[in-house]
Structures are given as structure tokens and as C-alpha cells.
Amino acid sequence: MILAIGYNPLISKLQDIPNYIVYPRFFDDKRALLIERNYKKYLKELWLNKNKIEVALYPDNVNYILPVPRSITYVVPIHNLSQLEIADKLRENDYKVIVGYASDPKYRDYTIHDFVKASKYEKWYLGISTKRELKEALFYSFNYGDITLMLLGRFPQLKDINYIKRMLKELLQLISKPQGRQSSILEFFPLNWGV
């Protein structure tokens, strides 16, 4: 699983963190997208920073193709499984697409099992902020996820940049461990082989 870190107050101090997709490489302009719904501003930011951005959130509940740069991979937030259609439209028009699972149940009307079963795309777990959500993302083999700093500790701890960097390194070690035992095909056959 590959993890991303979106914009936060400490982002300038996290740019040297290896093996994470760190803002602005992961572009998640929540103010323009979620609060203001200002697509014009969002599109302007995408085009101005298209050489810095690798992955960007596609605006929520937009069921048509916006004039966005093709060089960026888009995470399409899925609130209803019928919204997988916009991912299909984008892919048909040569855009790179990942579908996003909303961690907060109030932003979706399906279960994680239904999402994994219905999606034929790489999957992104949006907004991992608890250990339970991280375990869920690992269990269901999500390809990507973005984390909030709240996953790493409490507010007093999050003021210490060295603590945050240490926790991010530990988190990478945790997610890179195999998530279960690999079965051998021999376990499914009897051992007496007709003797």
C-alpha cells in the first residue's frame, strides 16, 4: 500500500519524507473542493501545478469530465456505487483513474465489501485517521490511502516534527509487512497420496 499526506500546517517540514506521496504531489484542495465547491479555482490550481502534482482528488459528485490535465492520476471519490460511471468515463477518455472509498460512513451508501467487489480499478482509502481504518485498508488490500496526522498521535505529540517523522517511518514498516500467511497449494491436498 502506498500512503499519501495531504495539505496540513506542517507540510513544509514533511517534504523530505521518503516513500510517501506528499502535498503538493498529492493534491487535495479541500477548501475549494469541499467547502467552496469552486471548480474554477481548483482547475486553475491543477493547471498551474500540473508538473508538481502526481495524484489529485477529482471533485466530489461531478459526473462529467472536467478539463483537467491528463498527466495527473485522479482519485474519484465514490459516494454511491453508481458513481463508478464517472471513473469509466474518465478512463475511456485516457485519464488515469483510481476510485476512492470514503472512510466516513456518512459520505457513502455502501459497505467496504460492496465497494471492493464492484470496483475494477485500483482503490484509494480516503482519509485514514484511525488504526481501525488502517487495518481495514490493509485487510481489503487497498492500493493507496491518504492519512491524516491524527493517525500518528494526539495534538501535543503532533507539535513535535521529529516525533511525526519517526511515526511516519514506523508506519511504513508496519504496512510493508506481509498482511497474513501465504497458503501453500499442498495444504489443500491429503498427504497420504493413496498409500
PDB file of C-alpha atoms in Angstrom:
ATOM      1  CA  MET A   1       0.000   0.000   0.000  1.00  0.00           C
ATOM      2  CA  ILE A   2       1.241   3.475  -0.871  1.00  0.00           C
ATOM      3  CA  LEU A   3       0.353   6.292   1.514  1.00  0.00           C
ATOM      4  CA  ALA A   4      -0.143   9.969   0.812  1.00  0.00           C
ATOM      5  CA  ILE A   5      -0.144  13.032   3.046  1.00  0.00           C
ATOM      6  CA  GLY A   6      -2.380  15.925   2.084  1.00  0.00           C
ATOM      7  CA  TYR A   7      -2.049  19.564   2.968  1.00  0.00           C
ATOM      8  CA  ASN A   8      -1.604  20.275   6.684  1.00  0.00           C
ATOM      9  CA  PRO A   9       0.080  23.031   8.741  1.00  0.00           C
ATOM     10  CA  LEU A  10       3.369  21.079   8.949  1.00  0.00           C
ATOM     11  CA  ILE A  11       3.550  20.136   5.280  1.00  0.00           C
ATOM     12  CA  SER A  12       6.633  22.255   4.537  1.00  0.00           C
ATOM     13  CA  LYS A  13       8.565  20.216   7.137  1.00  0.00           C
ATOM     14  CA  LEU A  14       7.427  16.889   5.665  1.00  0.00           C
ATOM     15  CA  GLN A  15       8.669  17.361   2.108  1.00  0.00           C
ATOM     16  CA  ASP A  16      11.756  15.196   2.708  1.00  0.00           C
ATOM     17  CA  ILE A  17       9.751  12.160   3.921  1.00  0.00           C
ATOM     18  CA  PRO A  18      10.650   9.260   1.587  1.00  0.00           C
ATOM     19  CA  ASN A  19       8.128   6.733   0.256  1.00  0.00           C
ATOM     20  CA  TYR A  20       5.045   8.934   0.771  1.00  0.00           C
ATOM     21  CA  ILE A  21       3.182  10.993  -1.805  1.00  0.00           C
ATOM     22  CA  VAL A  22       3.328  14.344  -0.025  1.00  0.00           C
ATOM     23  CA  TYR A  23       1.373  17.508  -0.887  1.00  0.00           C
ATOM     24  CA  PRO A  24       1.624  19.054  -3.499  1.00  0.00           C
ATOM     25  CA  ARG A  25       2.431  15.735  -5.226  1.00  0.00           C
ATOM     26  CA  PHE A  26      -0.861  14.562  -3.673  1.00  0.00           C
ATOM     27  CA  PHE A  27      -3.236  17.446  -4.352  1.00  0.00           C
ATOM     28  CA  ASP A  28      -6.314  17.555  -2.141  1.00  0.00           C
ATOM     29  CA  ASP A  29      -7.577  21.115  -2.106  1.00  0.00           C
ATOM     30  CA  LYS A  30     -10.372  20.543   0.408  1.00  0.00           C
ATOM     31  CA  ARG A  31     -11.206  24.234   0.740  1.00  0.00           C
ATOM     32  CA  ALA A  32     -12.020  24.724  -2.949  1.00  0.00           C
ATOM     33  CA  LEU A  33     -13.476  21.228  -3.368  1.00  0.00           C
ATOM     34  CA  LEU A  34     -15.430  20.501  -0.230  1.00  0.00           C
ATOM     35  CA  ILE A  35     -16.203  23.871   1.274  1.00  0.00           C
ATOM     36  CA  GLU A  36     -16.429  26.380  -1.573  1.00  0.00           C
ATOM     37  CA  ARG A  37     -17.154  23.951  -4.446  1.00  0.00           C
ATOM     38  CA  ASN A  38     -15.115  26.382  -6.503  1.00  0.00           C
ATOM     39  CA  TYR A  39     -14.205  24.246  -9.524  1.00  0.00           C
ATOM     40  CA  LYS A  40     -12.769  27.196 -11.439  1.00  0.00           C
ATOM     41  CA  LYS A  41     -10.235  27.831  -8.664  1.00  0.00           C
ATOM     42  CA  TYR A  42      -9.494  24.122  -8.380  1.00  0.00           C
ATOM     43  CA  LEU A  43      -8.894  23.756 -12.131  1.00  0.00           C
ATOM     44  CA  LYS A  44      -6.634  26.811 -12.130  1.00  0.00           C
ATOM     45  CA  GLU A  45      -4.536  25.286  -9.318  1.00  0.00           C
ATOM     46  CA  LEU A  46      -4.311  21.964 -11.161  1.00  0.00           C
ATOM     47  CA  TRP A  47      -3.118  23.570 -14.382  1.00  0.00           C
ATOM     48  CA  LEU A  48      -0.647  25.889 -12.625  1.00  0.00           C
ATOM     49  CA  ASN A  49       0.882  22.972 -10.693  1.00  0.00           C
ATOM     50  CA  LYS A  50       0.459  20.140 -13.195  1.00  0.00           C
ATOM     51  CA  ASN A  51       4.216  19.461 -13.211  1.00  0.00           C
ATOM     52  CA  LYS A  52       4.310  19.097  -9.406  1.00  0.00           C
ATOM     53  CA  ILE A  53       1.121  17.045  -8.940  1.00  0.00           C
ATOM     54  CA  GLU A  54       1.146  13.272  -9.394  1.00  0.00           C
ATOM     55  CA  VAL A  55      -2.229  12.419  -7.856  1.00  0.00           C
ATOM     56  CA  ALA A  56      -5.226  14.705  -7.300  1.00  0.00           C
ATOM     57  CA  LEU A  57      -8.707  14.297  -5.921  1.00  0.00           C
ATOM     58  CA  TYR A  58     -11.383  14.627  -8.559  1.00  0.00           C
ATOM     59  CA  PRO A  59     -14.211  16.879  -7.326  1.00  0.00           C
ATOM     60  CA  ASP A  60     -16.955  15.122  -5.364  1.00  0.00           C
ATOM     61  CA  ASN A  61     -20.232  14.333  -7.120  1.00  0.00           C
ATOM     62  CA  VAL A  62     -19.154  15.666 -10.522  1.00  0.00           C
ATOM     63  CA  ASN A  63     -20.500  13.197 -13.057  1.00  0.00           C
ATOM     64  CA  TYR A  64     -18.965  14.759 -16.140  1.00  0.00           C
ATOM     65  CA  ILE A  65     -15.433  15.249 -17.407  1.00  0.00           C
ATOM     66  CA  LEU A  66     -13.814  18.478 -16.304  1.00  0.00           C
ATOM     67  CA  PRO A  67     -10.989  19.970 -18.407  1.00  0.00           C
ATOM     68  CA  VAL A  68      -8.213  18.612 -16.167  1.00  0.00           C
ATOM     69  CA  PRO A  69      -4.586  17.839 -17.106  1.00  0.00           C
ATOM     70  CA  ARG A  70      -4.079  14.307 -18.417  1.00  0.00           C
ATOM     71  CA  SER A  71      -0.649  13.982 -16.818  1.00  0.00           C
ATOM     72  CA  ILE A  72      -2.217  13.587 -13.350  1.00  0.00           C
ATOM     73  CA  THR A  73      -3.811  10.469 -11.850  1.00  0.00           C
ATOM     74  CA  TYR A  74      -7.256  11.249 -10.393  1.00  0.00           C
ATOM     75  CA  VAL A  75      -8.855   9.748  -7.303  1.00  0.00           C
ATOM     76  CA  VAL A  76     -12.595   9.756  -7.919  1.00  0.00           C
ATOM     77  CA  PRO A  77     -14.466   9.800  -4.581  1.00  0.00           C
ATOM     78  CA  ILE A  78     -17.304   7.272  -4.726  1.00  0.00           C
ATOM     79  CA  HIS A  79     -20.303   8.170  -2.548  1.00  0.00           C
ATOM     80  CA  ASN A  80     -22.708   5.882  -4.380  1.00  0.00           C
ATOM     81  CA  LEU A  81     -21.629   2.854  -6.427  1.00  0.00           C
ATOM     82  CA  SER A  82     -23.356   4.316  -9.498  1.00  0.00           C
ATOM     83  CA  GLN A  83     -20.615   6.975  -9.440  1.00  0.00           C
ATOM     84  CA  LEU A  84     -18.196   4.346 -10.730  1.00  0.00           C
ATOM     85  CA  GLU A  85     -19.556   5.516 -14.098  1.00  0.00           C
ATOM     86  CA  ILE A  86     -17.538   8.758 -13.935  1.00  0.00           C
ATOM     87  CA  ALA A  87     -14.407   6.664 -13.390  1.00  0.00           C
ATOM     88  CA  ASP A  88     -15.375   4.725 -16.530  1.00  0.00           C
ATOM     89  CA  LYS A  89     -15.909   7.968 -18.490  1.00  0.00           C
ATOM     90  CA  LEU A  90     -12.542   9.325 -17.408  1.00  0.00           C
ATOM     91  CA  ARG A  91     -10.755   6.078 -18.291  1.00  0.00           C
ATOM     92  CA  GLU A  92     -12.473   5.983 -21.707  1.00  0.00           C
ATOM     93  CA  ASN A  93     -11.050   9.469 -22.326  1.00  0.00           C
ATOM     94  CA  ASP A  94      -7.483   8.388 -21.475  1.00  0.00           C
ATOM     95  CA  TYR A  95      -7.300   9.680 -17.909  1.00  0.00           C
ATOM     96  CA  LYS A  96      -5.549   7.659 -15.194  1.00  0.00           C
ATOM     97  CA  VAL A  97      -8.122   6.806 -12.521  1.00  0.00           C
ATOM     98  CA  ILE A  98      -8.202   5.407  -9.000  1.00  0.00           C
ATOM     99  CA  VAL A  99     -11.522   5.069  -7.168  1.00  0.00           C
ATOM    100  CA  GLY A 100     -11.798   6.456  -3.653  1.00  0.00           C
ATOM    101  CA  TYR A 101     -13.561   4.827  -0.712  1.00  0.00           C
ATOM    102  CA  ALA A 102     -14.883   7.350   1.813  1.00  0.00           C
ATOM    103  CA  SER A 103     -13.745   6.355   5.300  1.00  0.00           C
ATOM    104  CA  ASP A 104     -16.644   8.200   6.928  1.00  0.00           C
ATOM    105  CA  PRO A 105     -19.927   6.237   6.521  1.00  0.00           C
ATOM    106  CA  LYS A 106     -21.969   9.445   6.240  1.00  0.00           C
ATOM    107  CA  TYR A 107     -20.315  10.085   2.847  1.00  0.00           C
ATOM    108  CA  ARG A 108     -21.234   6.724   1.287  1.00  0.00           C
ATOM    109  CA  ASP A 109     -24.228   4.431   0.965  1.00  0.00           C
ATOM    110  CA  TYR A 110     -22.412   1.098   0.548  1.00  0.00           C
ATOM    111  CA  THR A 111     -20.155  -1.222   2.557  1.00  0.00           C
ATOM    112  CA  ILE A 112     -16.439  -1.644   2.040  1.00  0.00           C
ATOM    113  CA  HIS A 113     -17.089  -5.205   0.871  1.00  0.00           C
ATOM    114  CA  ASP A 114     -19.530  -3.947  -1.814  1.00  0.00           C
ATOM    115  CA  PHE A 115     -17.012  -1.284  -2.897  1.00  0.00           C
ATOM    116  CA  VAL A 116     -14.147  -3.763  -3.292  1.00  0.00           C
ATOM    117  CA  LYS A 117     -16.397  -6.226  -5.130  1.00  0.00           C
ATOM    118  CA  ALA A 118     -17.866  -3.601  -7.518  1.00  0.00           C
ATOM    119  CA  SER A 119     -14.654  -1.813  -8.428  1.00  0.00           C
ATOM    120  CA  LYS A 120     -12.404  -2.874 -11.288  1.00  0.00           C
ATOM    121  CA  TYR A 121      -9.968  -0.029 -10.568  1.00  0.00           C
ATOM    122  CA  GLU A 122      -7.108   0.481  -8.164  1.00  0.00           C
ATOM    123  CA  LYS A 123      -8.559   1.532  -4.820  1.00  0.00           C
ATOM    124  CA  TRP A 124      -7.754   4.503  -2.576  1.00  0.00           C
ATOM    125  CA  TYR A 125      -8.869   4.647   1.070  1.00  0.00           C
ATOM    126  CA  LEU A 126      -9.747   8.311   1.613  1.00  0.00           C
ATOM    127  CA  GLY A 127      -8.857   9.870   4.962  1.00  0.00           C
ATOM    128  CA  ILE A 128      -7.244   7.169   7.106  1.00  0.00           C
ATOM    129  CA  SER A 129      -7.282   8.718  10.575  1.00  0.00           C
ATOM    130  CA  THR A 130      -7.610   5.732  12.944  1.00  0.00           C
ATOM    131  CA  LYS A 131      -5.831   2.420  13.438  1.00  0.00           C
ATOM    132  CA  ARG A 132      -9.100   0.627  12.664  1.00  0.00           C
ATOM    133  CA  GLU A 133      -9.289   2.340   9.259  1.00  0.00           C
ATOM    134  CA  LEU A 134      -5.646   1.498   8.546  1.00  0.00           C
ATOM    135  CA  LYS A 135      -6.250  -2.172   9.410  1.00  0.00           C
ATOM    136  CA  GLU A 136      -9.351  -2.173   7.213  1.00  0.00           C
ATOM    137  CA  ALA A 137      -7.426  -0.685   4.279  1.00  0.00           C
ATOM    138  CA  LEU A 138      -4.701  -3.305   4.673  1.00  0.00           C
ATOM    139  CA  PHE A 139      -7.184  -6.161   5.107  1.00  0.00           C
ATOM    140  CA  TYR A 140      -9.035  -5.245   1.908  1.00  0.00           C
ATOM    141  CA  SER A 141      -5.751  -4.724   0.002  1.00  0.00           C
ATOM    142  CA  PHE A 142      -6.248  -1.096  -0.936  1.00  0.00           C
ATOM    143  CA  ASN A 143      -3.535   0.112  -3.293  1.00  0.00           C
ATOM    144  CA  TYR A 144      -3.364   3.607  -1.798  1.00  0.00           C
ATOM    145  CA  GLY A 145      -4.597   5.717   1.062  1.00  0.00           C
ATOM    146  CA  ASP A 146      -4.135   9.195   2.429  1.00  0.00           C
ATOM    147  CA  ILE A 147      -3.530   9.645   6.104  1.00  0.00           C
ATOM    148  CA  THR A 148      -4.271  12.455   8.481  1.00  0.00           C
ATOM    149  CA  LEU A 149      -1.709  13.291  11.141  1.00  0.00           C
ATOM    150  CA  MET A 150      -4.302  12.257  13.760  1.00  0.00           C
ATOM    151  CA  LEU A 151      -3.387   8.655  12.915  1.00  0.00           C
ATOM    152  CA  LEU A 152       0.050   9.288  14.422  1.00  0.00           C
ATOM    153  CA  GLY A 153      -0.903  10.560  17.868  1.00  0.00           C
ATOM    154  CA  ARG A 154      -2.524  13.255  19.971  1.00  0.00           C
ATOM    155  CA  PHE A 155      -2.307  17.026  19.459  1.00  0.00           C
ATOM    156  CA  PRO A 156       0.601  17.631  21.889  1.00  0.00           C
ATOM    157  CA  GLN A 157       2.651  14.909  20.153  1.00  0.00           C
ATOM    158  CA  LEU A 158       1.846  16.292  16.717  1.00  0.00           C
ATOM    159  CA  LYS A 159       3.622  19.553  17.517  1.00  0.00           C
ATOM    160  CA  ASP A 160       6.961  17.684  17.529  1.00  0.00           C
ATOM    161  CA  ILE A 161       8.159  17.252  13.933  1.00  0.00           C
ATOM    162  CA  ASN A 162      10.768  14.665  14.967  1.00  0.00           C
ATOM    163  CA  TYR A 163       8.014  12.581  16.580  1.00  0.00           C
ATOM    164  CA  ILE A 164       5.928  12.805  13.396  1.00  0.00           C
ATOM    165  CA  LYS A 165       8.844  11.765  11.179  1.00  0.00           C
ATOM    166  CA  ARG A 166       9.627   8.822  13.467  1.00  0.00           C
ATOM    167  CA  MET A 167       5.977   7.705  13.441  1.00  0.00           C
ATOM    168  CA  LEU A 168       5.766   8.002   9.637  1.00  0.00           C
ATOM    169  CA  LYS A 169       8.830   5.775   9.329  1.00  0.00           C
ATOM    170  CA  GLU A 170       7.292   3.232  11.734  1.00  0.00           C
ATOM    171  CA  LEU A 171       4.019   3.340   9.797  1.00  0.00           C
ATOM    172  CA  LEU A 172       5.858   2.462   6.574  1.00  0.00           C
ATOM    173  CA  GLN A 173       7.476  -0.512   8.299  1.00  0.00           C
ATOM    174  CA  LEU A 174       4.075  -1.663   9.538  1.00  0.00           C
ATOM    175  CA  ILE A 175       2.339  -1.509   6.163  1.00  0.00           C
ATOM    176  CA  SER A 176       5.226  -3.170   4.337  1.00  0.00           C
ATOM    177  CA  LYS A 177       4.906  -6.337   6.481  1.00  0.00           C
ATOM    178  CA  PRO A 178       3.023  -9.220   4.882  1.00  0.00           C
ATOM    179  CA  GLN A 179      -0.621  -8.997   5.998  1.00  0.00           C
ATOM    180  CA  GLY A 180      -1.253 -12.663   6.693  1.00  0.00           C
ATOM    181  CA  ARG A 181       0.190 -16.074   5.962  1.00  0.00           C
ATOM    182  CA  GLN A 182       0.583 -17.266   2.397  1.00  0.00           C
ATOM    183  CA  SER A 183      -1.074 -20.672   1.896  1.00  0.00           C
ATOM    184  CA  SER A 184       0.664 -23.442   0.026  1.00  0.00           C
ATOM    185  CA  ILE A 185      -1.261 -25.466  -2.540  1.00  0.00           C
ATOM    186  CA  LEU A 186      -0.129 -28.616  -0.726  1.00  0.00           C
ATOM    187  CA  GLU A 187      -2.308 -27.665   2.253  1.00  0.00           C
ATOM    188  CA  PHE A 188      -5.399 -28.385   0.147  1.00  0.00           C
ATOM    189  CA  PHE A 189      -4.450 -31.992  -0.705  1.00  0.00           C
ATOM    190  CA  PRO A 190      -4.350 -35.045   1.600  1.00  0.00           C
ATOM    191  CA  LEU A 191      -0.824 -36.177   2.470  1.00  0.00           C
ATOM    192  CA  ASN A 192      -1.330 -39.952   2.183  1.00  0.00           C
ATOM    193  CA  TRP A 193      -1.260 -39.862  -1.669  1.00  0.00           C
ATOM    194  CA  GLY A 194      -3.143 -43.201  -1.931  1.00  0.00           C
ATOM    195  CA  VAL A 195      -0.753 -45.219   0.211  1.00  0.00           C
TER     196      VAL A 195
END
